[in-house]
Amino acid sequence: MFGRQRRETSGGMIVRGRRLASPRGMGEGATLRATAKPGSSVAFLHNPKFASLTGAMMANPIACVAAKPAAATADSDDAPKLTVARLMQRRPVAVIAHVMGTGFALFLAGGTAGALAKTCTAPLDRLKIIMQISSANQQTAAAKAAASGGLIPAFIAIGKSEGIKGYWKGNVPQVIRILPYSTAMLNSYEFYKQQFGGDQYRETGKLPVPTRLMSGALAACTATLVTYPLDIIRLRLSVDPNMTTMTQVCKAIVKEEGAKAFFKGLPATCLSISPYSALNFCMFDLIKKAIPGEETAQTVATASFIATMLASGTCYPLDTIRRQMQLKSSSYASVFDAGKAILARDGIGGVFRGFVPHVIKKA
């Protein structure tokens, strides 16, 4: 086409007898600007820059197509660059989830939320434990106040005798215990449901109520067994004024009672936690399905609250019994022996001590 005459028409430009249509939406000025002067094409082809560009496109056409023009790059130098630091400032959660993986990020988020929730309710939890053991162990001023005056005097005595930090005594092992306990509980519950439900559960997701109860009970026992030493440490920190750290408690237990004391009261604990978890899981599944309409966050929260309250009220006496069996001074031979002794000493109200802060905490 070089050196030959060409002419322009209203519909575009004719070269070698062919009409090249102008792009839509472009006026005559745009067509004229696209028209090169005679000889400029030859000069362009002999330009060293064109030769280097052609060689680069032959070597890696995709990279050249994707590359931005030098002028555009120069113009965009002043634009803010999207660095990792800027992403962490704007979307830190998204960056963490991308790096760690969605599953692990959700697991970590759940554990963090659980730790915060336990820390916020730690004063109620410690008050509950002191109320539960006050008739059998009165080493602390709060336990003495609980035995003589009840809930409010015990709460005030904690602050007077130990200061504000006394309300959070024993919270560290409780927070450490959250992740392994929740992981063991949920994974083992699903495992037992699949084992007992077989192909029917895998296909339909339905299980009879007895199977759900058994799966929940075994899951609770599995999680308790994994984290039980931390539960013992937490109790000893809460009721012994001479113990201030986890290390101190561990050394005292090993020296005075032996390593087996880390599992003191385990059968009673499994017996108390198993029915609670079984009822909680089973009632949650049944109540959630019974609520009309689509499943939402509100319906799930409602089902969880109702199931927790029902399970707590039913199994709380067993929780009081197992707390007293975990004490260093405990000499109960069995759960039934402890239950009879508590009822004989404190009456029916003795097994429900601390139930009010327990309900407030669960709510």
PDB file of C-alpha atoms in Angstrom, residues 53-67:
ATOM      1  CA  LEU A  53       8.781  -4.016  19.855  1.00  0.00           C
ATOM      2  CA  THR A  54       8.160  -6.543  17.081  1.00  0.00           C
ATOM      3  CA  GLY A  55      10.863  -8.845  18.434  1.00  0.00           C
ATOM      4  CA  ALA A  56       9.418  -8.668  21.928  1.00  0.00           C
ATOM      5  CA  MET A  57       5.915  -9.488  20.652  1.00  0.00           C
ATOM      6  CA  MET A  58       7.219 -12.496  18.756  1.00  0.00           C
ATOM      7  CA  ALA A  59       9.019 -13.720  21.894  1.00  0.00           C
ATOM      8  CA  ASN A  60       6.142 -13.188  24.360  1.00  0.00           C
ATOM      9  CA  PRO A  61       2.955 -11.831  22.763  1.00  0.00           C
ATOM     10  CA  ILE A  62       0.794 -12.274  25.901  1.00  0.00           C
ATOM     11  CA  ALA A  63       3.101 -10.226  28.086  1.00  0.00           C
ATOM     12  CA  CYS A  64       3.280  -7.464  25.488  1.00  0.00           C
ATOM     13  CA  VAL A  65      -0.489  -7.303  25.096  1.00  0.00           C
ATOM     14  CA  ALA A  66      -0.953  -7.208  28.862  1.00  0.00           C
ATOM     15  CA  ALA A  67       1.771  -4.587  29.343  1.00  0.00           C
TER      16      ALA A  67
END
